[in-house]
XYZ file of C-alpha atoms in Angstrom:
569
model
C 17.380 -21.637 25.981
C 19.858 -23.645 23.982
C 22.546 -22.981 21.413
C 20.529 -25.292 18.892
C 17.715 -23.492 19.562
C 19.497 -20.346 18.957
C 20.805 -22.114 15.782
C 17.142 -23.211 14.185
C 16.473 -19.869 14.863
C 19.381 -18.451 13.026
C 18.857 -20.524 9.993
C 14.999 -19.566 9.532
C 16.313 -15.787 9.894
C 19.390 -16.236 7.276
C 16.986 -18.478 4.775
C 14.453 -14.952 4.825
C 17.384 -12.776 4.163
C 18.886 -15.070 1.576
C 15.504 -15.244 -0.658
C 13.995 -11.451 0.147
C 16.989 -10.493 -1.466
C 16.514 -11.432 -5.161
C 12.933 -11.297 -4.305
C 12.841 -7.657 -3.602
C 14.172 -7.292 -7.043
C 11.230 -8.933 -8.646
C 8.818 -6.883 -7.017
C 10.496 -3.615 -7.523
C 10.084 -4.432 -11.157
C 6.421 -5.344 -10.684
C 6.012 -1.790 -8.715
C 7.475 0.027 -12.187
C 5.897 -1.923 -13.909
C 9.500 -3.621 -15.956
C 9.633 -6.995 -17.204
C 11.235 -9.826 -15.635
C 11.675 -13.496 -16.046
C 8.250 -14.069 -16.090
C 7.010 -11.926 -18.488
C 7.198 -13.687 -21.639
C 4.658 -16.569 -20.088
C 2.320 -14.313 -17.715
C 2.559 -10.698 -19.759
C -0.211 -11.954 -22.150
C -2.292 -13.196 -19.272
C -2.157 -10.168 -17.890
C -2.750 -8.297 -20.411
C -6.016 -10.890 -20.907
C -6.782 -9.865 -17.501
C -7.580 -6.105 -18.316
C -8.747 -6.791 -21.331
C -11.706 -8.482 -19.842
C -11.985 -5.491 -17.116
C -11.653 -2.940 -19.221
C -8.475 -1.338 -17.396
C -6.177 0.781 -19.570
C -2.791 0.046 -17.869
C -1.797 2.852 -19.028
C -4.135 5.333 -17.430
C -2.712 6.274 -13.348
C -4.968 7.413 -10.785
C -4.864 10.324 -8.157
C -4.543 9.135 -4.748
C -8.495 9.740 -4.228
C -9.736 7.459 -7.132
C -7.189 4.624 -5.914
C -8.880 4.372 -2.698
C -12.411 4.708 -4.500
C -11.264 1.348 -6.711
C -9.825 -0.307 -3.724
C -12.792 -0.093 -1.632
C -15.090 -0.918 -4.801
C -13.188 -4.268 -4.683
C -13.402 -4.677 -1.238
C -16.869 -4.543 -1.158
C -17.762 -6.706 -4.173
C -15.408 -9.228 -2.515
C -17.489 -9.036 0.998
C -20.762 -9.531 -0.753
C -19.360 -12.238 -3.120
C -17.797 -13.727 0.022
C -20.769 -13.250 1.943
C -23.434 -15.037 -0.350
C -21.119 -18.000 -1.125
C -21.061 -18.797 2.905
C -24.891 -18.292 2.960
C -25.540 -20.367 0.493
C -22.864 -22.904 0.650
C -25.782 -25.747 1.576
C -27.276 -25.549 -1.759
C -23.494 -24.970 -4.057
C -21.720 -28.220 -4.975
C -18.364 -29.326 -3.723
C -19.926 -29.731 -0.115
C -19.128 -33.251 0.567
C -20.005 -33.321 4.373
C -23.161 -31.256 3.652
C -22.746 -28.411 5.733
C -25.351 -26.085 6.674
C -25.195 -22.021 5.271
C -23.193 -20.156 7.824
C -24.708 -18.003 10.411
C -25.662 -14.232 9.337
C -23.268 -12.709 12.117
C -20.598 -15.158 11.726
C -20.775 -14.756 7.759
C -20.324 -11.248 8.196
C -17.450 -11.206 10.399
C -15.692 -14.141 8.430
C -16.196 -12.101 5.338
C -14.824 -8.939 6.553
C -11.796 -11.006 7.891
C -10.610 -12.362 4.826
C -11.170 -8.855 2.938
C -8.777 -7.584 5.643
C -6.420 -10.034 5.323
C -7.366 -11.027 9.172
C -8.612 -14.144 9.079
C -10.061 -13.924 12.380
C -11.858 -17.524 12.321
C -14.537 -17.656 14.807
C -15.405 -21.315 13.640
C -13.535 -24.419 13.211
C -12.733 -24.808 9.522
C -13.120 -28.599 9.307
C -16.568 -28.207 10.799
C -18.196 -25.057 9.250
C -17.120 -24.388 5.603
C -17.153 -26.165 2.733
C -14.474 -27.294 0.207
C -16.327 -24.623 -2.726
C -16.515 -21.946 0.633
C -12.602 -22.781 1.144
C -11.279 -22.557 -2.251
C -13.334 -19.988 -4.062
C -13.894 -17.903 -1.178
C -11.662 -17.984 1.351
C -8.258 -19.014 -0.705
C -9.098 -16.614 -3.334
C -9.556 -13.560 -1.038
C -5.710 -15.239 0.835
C -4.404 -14.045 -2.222
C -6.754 -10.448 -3.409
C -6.310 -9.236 -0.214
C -2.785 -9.521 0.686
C -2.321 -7.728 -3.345
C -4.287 -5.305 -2.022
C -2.021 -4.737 0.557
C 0.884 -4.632 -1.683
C -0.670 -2.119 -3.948
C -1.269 -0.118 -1.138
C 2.292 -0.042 -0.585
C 2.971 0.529 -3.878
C 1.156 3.998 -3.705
C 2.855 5.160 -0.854
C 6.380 4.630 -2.364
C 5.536 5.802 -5.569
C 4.814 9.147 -3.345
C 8.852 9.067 -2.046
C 10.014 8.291 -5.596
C 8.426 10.372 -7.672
C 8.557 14.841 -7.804
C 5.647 17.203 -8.233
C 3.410 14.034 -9.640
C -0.209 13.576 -9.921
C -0.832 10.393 -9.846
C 0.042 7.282 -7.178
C -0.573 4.393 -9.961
C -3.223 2.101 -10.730
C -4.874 0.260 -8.069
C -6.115 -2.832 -10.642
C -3.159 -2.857 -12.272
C -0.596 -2.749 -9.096
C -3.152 -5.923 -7.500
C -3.437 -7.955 -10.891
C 0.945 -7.208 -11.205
C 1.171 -8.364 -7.518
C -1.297 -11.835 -7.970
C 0.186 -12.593 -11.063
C 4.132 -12.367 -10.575
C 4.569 -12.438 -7.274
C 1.727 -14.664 -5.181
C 0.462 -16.981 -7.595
C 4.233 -18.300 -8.827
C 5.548 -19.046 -5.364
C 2.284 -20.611 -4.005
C 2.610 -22.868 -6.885
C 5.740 -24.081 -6.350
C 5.445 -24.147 -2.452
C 2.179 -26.416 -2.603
C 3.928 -28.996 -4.206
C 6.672 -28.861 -1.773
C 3.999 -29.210 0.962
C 2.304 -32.207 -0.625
C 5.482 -33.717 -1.234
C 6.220 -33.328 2.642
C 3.138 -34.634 4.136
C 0.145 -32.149 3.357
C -3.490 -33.693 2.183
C -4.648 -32.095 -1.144
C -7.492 -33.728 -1.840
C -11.375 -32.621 -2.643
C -12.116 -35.980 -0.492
C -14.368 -34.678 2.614
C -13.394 -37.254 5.374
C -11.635 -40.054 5.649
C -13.140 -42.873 8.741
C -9.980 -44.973 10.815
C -9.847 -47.454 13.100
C -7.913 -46.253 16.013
C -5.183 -47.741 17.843
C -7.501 -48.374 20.703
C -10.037 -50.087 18.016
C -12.415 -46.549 18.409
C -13.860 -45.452 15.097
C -12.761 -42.149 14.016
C -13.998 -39.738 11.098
C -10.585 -37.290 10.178
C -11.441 -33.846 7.813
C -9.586 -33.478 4.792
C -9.351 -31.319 1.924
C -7.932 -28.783 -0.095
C -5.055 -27.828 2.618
C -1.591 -27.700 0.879
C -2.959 -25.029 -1.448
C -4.521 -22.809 1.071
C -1.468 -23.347 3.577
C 1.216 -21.763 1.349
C -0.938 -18.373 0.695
C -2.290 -18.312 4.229
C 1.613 -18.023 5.071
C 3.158 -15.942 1.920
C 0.515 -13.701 1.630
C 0.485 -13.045 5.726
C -3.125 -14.171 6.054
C -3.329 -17.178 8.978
C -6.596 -18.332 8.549
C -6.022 -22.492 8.410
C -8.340 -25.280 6.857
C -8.308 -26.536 10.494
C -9.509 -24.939 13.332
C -6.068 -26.173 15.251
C -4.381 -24.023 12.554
C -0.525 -24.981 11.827
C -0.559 -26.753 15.414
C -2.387 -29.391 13.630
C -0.391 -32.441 12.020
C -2.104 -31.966 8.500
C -1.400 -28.204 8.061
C 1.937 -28.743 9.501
C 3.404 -32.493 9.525
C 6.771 -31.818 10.830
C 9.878 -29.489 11.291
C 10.814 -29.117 7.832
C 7.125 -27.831 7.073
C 7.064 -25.856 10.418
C 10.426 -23.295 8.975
C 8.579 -23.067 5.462
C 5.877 -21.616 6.958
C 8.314 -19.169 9.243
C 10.191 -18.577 6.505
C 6.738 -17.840 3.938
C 5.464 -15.837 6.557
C 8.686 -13.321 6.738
C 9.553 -13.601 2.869
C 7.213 -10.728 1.151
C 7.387 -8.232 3.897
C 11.113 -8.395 4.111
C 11.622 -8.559 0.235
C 9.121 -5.592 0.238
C 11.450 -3.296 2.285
C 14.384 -3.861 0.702
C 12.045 -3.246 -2.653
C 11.370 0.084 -0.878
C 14.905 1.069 -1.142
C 15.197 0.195 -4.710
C 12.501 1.549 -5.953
C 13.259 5.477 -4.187
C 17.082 4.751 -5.704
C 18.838 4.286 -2.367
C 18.891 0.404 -1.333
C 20.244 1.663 2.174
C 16.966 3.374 3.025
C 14.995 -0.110 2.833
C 18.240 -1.454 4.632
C 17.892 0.604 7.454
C 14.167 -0.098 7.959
C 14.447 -3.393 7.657
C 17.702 -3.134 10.440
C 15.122 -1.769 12.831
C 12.524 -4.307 12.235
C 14.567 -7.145 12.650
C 15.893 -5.617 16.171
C 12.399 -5.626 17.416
C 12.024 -8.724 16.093
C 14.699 -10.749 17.261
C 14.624 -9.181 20.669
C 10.594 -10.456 20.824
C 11.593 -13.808 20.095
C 14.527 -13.704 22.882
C 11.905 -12.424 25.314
C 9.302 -15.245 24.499
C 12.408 -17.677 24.235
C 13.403 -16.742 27.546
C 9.949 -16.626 29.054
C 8.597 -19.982 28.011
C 12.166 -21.901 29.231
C 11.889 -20.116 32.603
C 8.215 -22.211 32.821
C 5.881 -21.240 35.767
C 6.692 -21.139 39.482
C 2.858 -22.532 39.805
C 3.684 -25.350 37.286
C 6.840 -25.947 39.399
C 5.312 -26.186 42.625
C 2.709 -29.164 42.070
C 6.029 -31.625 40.887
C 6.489 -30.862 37.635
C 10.029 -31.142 35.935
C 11.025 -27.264 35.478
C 13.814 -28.158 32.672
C 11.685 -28.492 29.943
C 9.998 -24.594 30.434
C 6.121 -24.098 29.436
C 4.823 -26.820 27.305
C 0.941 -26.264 27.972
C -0.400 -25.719 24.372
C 2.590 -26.554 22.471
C 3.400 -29.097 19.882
C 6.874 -31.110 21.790
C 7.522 -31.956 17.831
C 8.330 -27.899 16.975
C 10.233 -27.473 20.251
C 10.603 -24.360 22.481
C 12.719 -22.381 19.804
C 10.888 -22.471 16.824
C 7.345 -22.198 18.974
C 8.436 -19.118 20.389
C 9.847 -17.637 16.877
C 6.471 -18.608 15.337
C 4.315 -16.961 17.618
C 6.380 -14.086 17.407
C 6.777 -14.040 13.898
C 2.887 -14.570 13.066
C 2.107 -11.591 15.498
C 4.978 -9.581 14.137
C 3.864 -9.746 10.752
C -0.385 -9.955 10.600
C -0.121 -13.623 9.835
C -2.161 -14.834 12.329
C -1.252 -18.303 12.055
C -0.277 -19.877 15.080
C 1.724 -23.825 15.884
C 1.260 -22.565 19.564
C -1.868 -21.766 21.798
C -0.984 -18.069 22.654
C -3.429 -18.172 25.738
C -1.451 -20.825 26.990
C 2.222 -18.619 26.868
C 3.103 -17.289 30.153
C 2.553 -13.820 31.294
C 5.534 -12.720 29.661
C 6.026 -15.080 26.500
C 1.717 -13.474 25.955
C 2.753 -9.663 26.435
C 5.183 -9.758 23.102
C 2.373 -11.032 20.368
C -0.170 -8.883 22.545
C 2.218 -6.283 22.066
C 3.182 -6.849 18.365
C -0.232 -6.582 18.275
C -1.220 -2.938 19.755
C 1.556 -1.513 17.651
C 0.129 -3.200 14.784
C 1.979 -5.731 13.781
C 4.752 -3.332 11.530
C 8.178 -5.543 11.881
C 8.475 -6.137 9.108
C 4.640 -6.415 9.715
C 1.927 -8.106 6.709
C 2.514 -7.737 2.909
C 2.364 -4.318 2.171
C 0.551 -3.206 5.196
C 4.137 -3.645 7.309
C 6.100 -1.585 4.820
C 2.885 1.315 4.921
C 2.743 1.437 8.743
C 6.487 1.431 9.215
C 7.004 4.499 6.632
C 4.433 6.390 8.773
C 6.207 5.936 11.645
C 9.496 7.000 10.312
C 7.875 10.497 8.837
C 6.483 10.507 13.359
C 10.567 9.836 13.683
C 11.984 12.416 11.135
C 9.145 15.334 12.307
C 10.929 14.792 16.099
C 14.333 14.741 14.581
C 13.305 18.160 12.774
C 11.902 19.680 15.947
C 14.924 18.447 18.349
C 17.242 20.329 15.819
C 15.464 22.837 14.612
C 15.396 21.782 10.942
C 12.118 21.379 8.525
C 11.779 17.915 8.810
C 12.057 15.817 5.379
C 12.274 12.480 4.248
C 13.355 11.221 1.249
C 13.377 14.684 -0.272
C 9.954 15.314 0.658
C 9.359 18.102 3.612
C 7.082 16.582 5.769
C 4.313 19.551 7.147
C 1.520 20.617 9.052
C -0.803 18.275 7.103
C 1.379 14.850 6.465
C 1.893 14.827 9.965
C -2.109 15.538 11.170
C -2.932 12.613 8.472
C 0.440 10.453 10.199
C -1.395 10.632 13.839
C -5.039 10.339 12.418
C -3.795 6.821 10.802
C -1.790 5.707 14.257
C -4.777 6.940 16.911
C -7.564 5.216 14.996
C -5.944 1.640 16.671
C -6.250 2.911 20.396
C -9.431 4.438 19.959
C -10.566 1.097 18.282
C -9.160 -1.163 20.596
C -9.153 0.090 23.818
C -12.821 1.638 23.037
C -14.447 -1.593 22.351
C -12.482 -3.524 24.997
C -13.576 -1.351 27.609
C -17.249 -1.745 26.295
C -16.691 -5.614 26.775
C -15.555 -5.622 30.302
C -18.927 -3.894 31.048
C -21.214 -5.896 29.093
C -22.460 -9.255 30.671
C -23.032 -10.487 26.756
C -19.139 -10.041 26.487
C -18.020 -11.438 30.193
C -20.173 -14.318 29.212
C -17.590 -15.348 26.283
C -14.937 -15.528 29.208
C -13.278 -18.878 30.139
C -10.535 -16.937 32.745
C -11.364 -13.825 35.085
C -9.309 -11.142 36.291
C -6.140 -9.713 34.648
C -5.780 -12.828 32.044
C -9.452 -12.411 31.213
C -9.014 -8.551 30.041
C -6.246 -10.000 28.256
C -8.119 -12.575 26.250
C -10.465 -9.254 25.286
C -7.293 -6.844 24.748
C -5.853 -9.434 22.614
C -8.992 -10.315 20.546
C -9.583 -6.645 19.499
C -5.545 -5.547 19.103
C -5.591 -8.957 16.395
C -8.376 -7.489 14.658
C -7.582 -3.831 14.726
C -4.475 -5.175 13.198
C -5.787 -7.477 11.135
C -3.921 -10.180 12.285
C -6.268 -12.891 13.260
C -4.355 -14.851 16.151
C -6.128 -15.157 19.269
C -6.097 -15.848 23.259
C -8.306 -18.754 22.463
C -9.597 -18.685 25.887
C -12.399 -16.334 24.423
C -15.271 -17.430 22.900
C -16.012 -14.909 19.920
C -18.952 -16.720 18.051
C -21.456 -14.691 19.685
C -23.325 -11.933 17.946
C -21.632 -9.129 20.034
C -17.890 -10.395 19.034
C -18.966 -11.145 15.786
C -19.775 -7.928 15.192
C -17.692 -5.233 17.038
C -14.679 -7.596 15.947
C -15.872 -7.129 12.049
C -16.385 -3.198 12.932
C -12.582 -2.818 13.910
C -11.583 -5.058 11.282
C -12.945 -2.766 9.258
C -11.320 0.533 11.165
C -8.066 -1.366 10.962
C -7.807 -1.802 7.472
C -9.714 1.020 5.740
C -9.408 4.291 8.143
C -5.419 3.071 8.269
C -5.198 2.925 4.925
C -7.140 5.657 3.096
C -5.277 8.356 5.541
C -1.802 6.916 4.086
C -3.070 7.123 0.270
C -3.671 10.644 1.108
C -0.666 11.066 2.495
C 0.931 9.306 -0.503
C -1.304 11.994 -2.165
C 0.564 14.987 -1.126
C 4.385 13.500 -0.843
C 3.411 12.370 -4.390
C 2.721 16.067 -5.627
C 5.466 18.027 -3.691
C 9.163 18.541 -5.201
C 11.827 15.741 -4.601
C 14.185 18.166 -2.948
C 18.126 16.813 -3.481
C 20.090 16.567 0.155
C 21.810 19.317 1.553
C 24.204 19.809 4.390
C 21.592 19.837 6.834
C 19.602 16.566 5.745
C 18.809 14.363 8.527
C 20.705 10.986 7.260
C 17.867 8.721 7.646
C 20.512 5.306 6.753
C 22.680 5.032 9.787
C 22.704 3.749 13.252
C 21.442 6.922 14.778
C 18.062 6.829 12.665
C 17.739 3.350 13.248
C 17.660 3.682 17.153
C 15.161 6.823 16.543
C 12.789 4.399 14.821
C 12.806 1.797 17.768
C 12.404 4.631 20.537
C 9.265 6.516 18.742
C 7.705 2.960 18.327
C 8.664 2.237 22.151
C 7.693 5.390 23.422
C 4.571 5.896 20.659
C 2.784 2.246 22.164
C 3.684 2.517 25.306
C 2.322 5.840 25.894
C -1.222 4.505 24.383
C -1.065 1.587 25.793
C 0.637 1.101 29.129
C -2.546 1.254 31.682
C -3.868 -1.629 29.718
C -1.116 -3.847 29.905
C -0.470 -2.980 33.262
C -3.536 -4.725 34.578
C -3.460 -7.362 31.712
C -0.058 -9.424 31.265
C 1.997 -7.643 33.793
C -0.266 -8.144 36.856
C -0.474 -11.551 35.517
C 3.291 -12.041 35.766
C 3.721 -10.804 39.504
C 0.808 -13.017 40.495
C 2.610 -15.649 38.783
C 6.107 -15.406 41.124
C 3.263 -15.724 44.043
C 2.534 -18.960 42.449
C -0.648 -17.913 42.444
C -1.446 -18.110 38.499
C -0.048 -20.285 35.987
């Protein structure tokens, strides 16, 4: 580690706070629905927009009826995503002439990008084409990380608001959320990334005459446009299968702390959006305080690791002083590798500038375990801010049981059932991922996607099925998931991760929404200082750790002890 590492790292970090700032301003405005400095261009489009649809924006729905519309949408956009992929061989803007996509693989890509996973199970350059890219798969970059947003919306509606009815309007909340908040800073940001080195082009291929006078046939396309949503809107999935390790989707360092910095902007700004929007800005303050502690300390712990190197490396010759370069791009350096992959996994990006299954034992066990605990600091758009406010009601019930208060948060008393809906929402990822990653270990089908036995094997598998449970979308790339069995049990907890998360928190937004705001007393828990900071960071310690500790025992840490035998590297 190096104080200029340390300093790249500070400046990516200080750049976040610095925009999320004003940001979070913006889209507390778009969450009440207030104009801002937009308005007077986008208001009519908008306005267009439900004209067409046939949305009174007036007209709020119970917490029920938003999850009905939400999963309406979802499921139009799988089907529409679905039959563009199958027949992509016969729709235009298909220069290379790619075949239709597999049935299984269609189905898990389609589900991914409804998530906002963008698990890719193909190589971009290879499979889809540019109509597939753009209409598809950039369109649902930007529906489905609104659709996180809105869900978030719901939820703090429920803190602000006393003895309501209503949570909002699902199409309104995603059509406020494209309009004003995705589609203005991915237009801006693509033209920075064109201007710094990204193709944007409808041109299928270019062929080049290698140094070494070998003919060579490079993919190009669309990518500046898809690059900047992939990032803002927390998605991952790249034009390339390489993702942002690949010179085209990432040219050089500037490029490399946009896409950090894109990554981390919306579910910051969102938090500190939470605070405004309930009236207290130190309630999104000290949320976002505890996120960036888990945060930074993950990046110091892959930092550290992937410095230290391998003894195994070590042993056959190898200069120790640069650490562990294996799947790394030297160009992004051992800083801002290690903040990426911590960052992507930290939020439910995906994206990656660094082969994860090549981190060591160590540097591996933070994503894997951003991962498990599902990827919440400050975690994907809306999706972070959701899953974080669920654990702090876990983290205000203990503080109400330790003292011997009724718990409350916000004003809101938090009972028998907010707390039975809390845990339904956090168990569903244990009994998702460990489930189908024990069924894996015991099926040949699955041991046959394998590339590594023993403890790094189960974590390939661990790995693969925490990033879709938390529809994240990295992976341990030493698995091969286009088979039918990956394909689909991935989809399936893609699905579990997104949808029987989410519709347990809109019920939950439900009830908070309908219950007196109750002003604080004597005996309040103060949920803005130190002391509930440090109660958010042990229930999330404590919370994973418990439900997930025999699996990462025999995954990363085994792996680590056989590496100081120099026996794995």
């Amino acid at each position: 580690m190096t104080l200029v590492g340390w300093s790249q790292i500070a400046i990516v970090l200080a750049l976040v706070i610095a925009t999320a700032i004003p940001l979070s301003g913006l889209i507390a405005n778009v969450y009440a629905g207030k104009d801002n400095f937009l308005s007077p261009v986008l208001r009519p489009v908008e306005r267009g927009f439900y004209r067409l649809a046939g949305v009174d924006e007036t007209r709020e729905q119970g917490w029920f009826i938003y999850a009905v519309a939400m999963i309406a949408f979802s499921i139009v956009g799988f089907a529409s995503l679905y039959a563009l992929q199958r027949f992509q061989n016969v729709l235009p803007l298909n220069p290379q002439g790619f075949d239709a996509v597999p049935p299984d693989l269609s189905f898990n890509t389609s589900v991914s990008f409804i998530t906002n996973t963008n698990w890719q199970n193909y190589g971009g350059e290879t499979t889809m084409s540019h109509l597939t890219q753009m209409l598809g798969l950039t369109v649902h970059n930007f529906l489905s990380a609104a659709t996180g947003l809105a869900m978030a919306f719901a939820l703090v509606r429920a803190f602000a608001r006393s003895s309501a009815t209503t949570v909002g309007n699902f199409w309104v909340d995603m059509t406020r959320v494209v309009l004003y908040v995705l589609l203005p800073i991915s237009i801006v940001f693509a033209i920075v990334f064109v201007a710094l080195g990204m193709p944007q082009t409808l041109a299928g291929s270019i062929d080049v005459t290698t140094l070494e006078g070998a003919k060579q046939t490079i993919s190009i396309g669309p990518m500046a446009s898809q690059e900047i949503i992939k990032e803002l809107g927390t998605n991952g999935g790249g034009f390339m299968n390489a993702n942002s390790a690949h010179p085209f989707e990432n040219p050089n360092a500037w490029t490399n702390m946009l896409e950090i910095w894109a990554l981390l902007l919306i579910p910051t700004a969102s938090v500190l959006a939470f605070g405004r929007a309930v009236g207290d800005f130190k309630q999104g303050r000290a949320i976002l305080i505890a996120m960036a502690i888990l945060l930074v300390v993950g990046i110091g712990v892959v930092y550290w690791a992937e410095c230290a190197g391998t003894l195994g490396v070590t042993a056959l010759g190898v200069d120790p002083s640069a650490g562990n370069l294996e799947g790394k791009e030297v160009r992004f350096g051992q800083a801002l590798s290690s903040m990426y992959a911590t960052a992507t996994t930290a939020t439910s990006t995906g994206a990656v500038n660094t082969m994860h299954d090549s981190l060591t034992p160590l540097g591996g066990l933070v994503p894997l375990f951003n991962l498990l605990a599902g990827c919440i600091w400050p975690g994907g758009v809306g999706a972070g801010l959701y899953g974080f406010l669920v654990v702090a009601i876990i983290a205000v019930f203990i503080a109400g049981l330790m003292v011997g208060r009724t718990p409350e948060y916000l004003g809101k008393k938090i009972e028998s059932r907010e707390m039975k809906l809390a845990m339904f929402a956090v168990l569903i990822y244990p009994l998702a991922v460990l489930g189908f990653s024990a069924a894996s270990v015991m099926l040949q089908t699955a041991l046959d996607s394998m590339n590594n036995a023993g403890p790094h094997g189960l974590s390939e598998i661990l790995y693969a099925y925490a990033s879709a449970n938390a529809n994240n979308g990295s992976a341990f790339a030493g698995l091969n998931g286009n088979t039918p069995w990956f394909n689909t049990t991935l989809g399936i907890v893609m699905l579990t991760g997104r949808f029987a998360y989410v519709i347990p928190v809109l019920a939950l937004a439900g009830g908070l929404a309908a219950k007196k705001k109750a002003p604080p007393s004597a005996g309040t828990f103060p949920t803005t200082g130190p002391l509930f900071v440090g109660l958010l960071i042990g229930v999330i310690v404590i919370l994973y750790l418990l439900q997930y500790f025999p699996a990462l025992a025999l995954g990363p840490v085994v792996e680590h002890f056989l590496m100081l035998g120099g026996k794995a590297f």
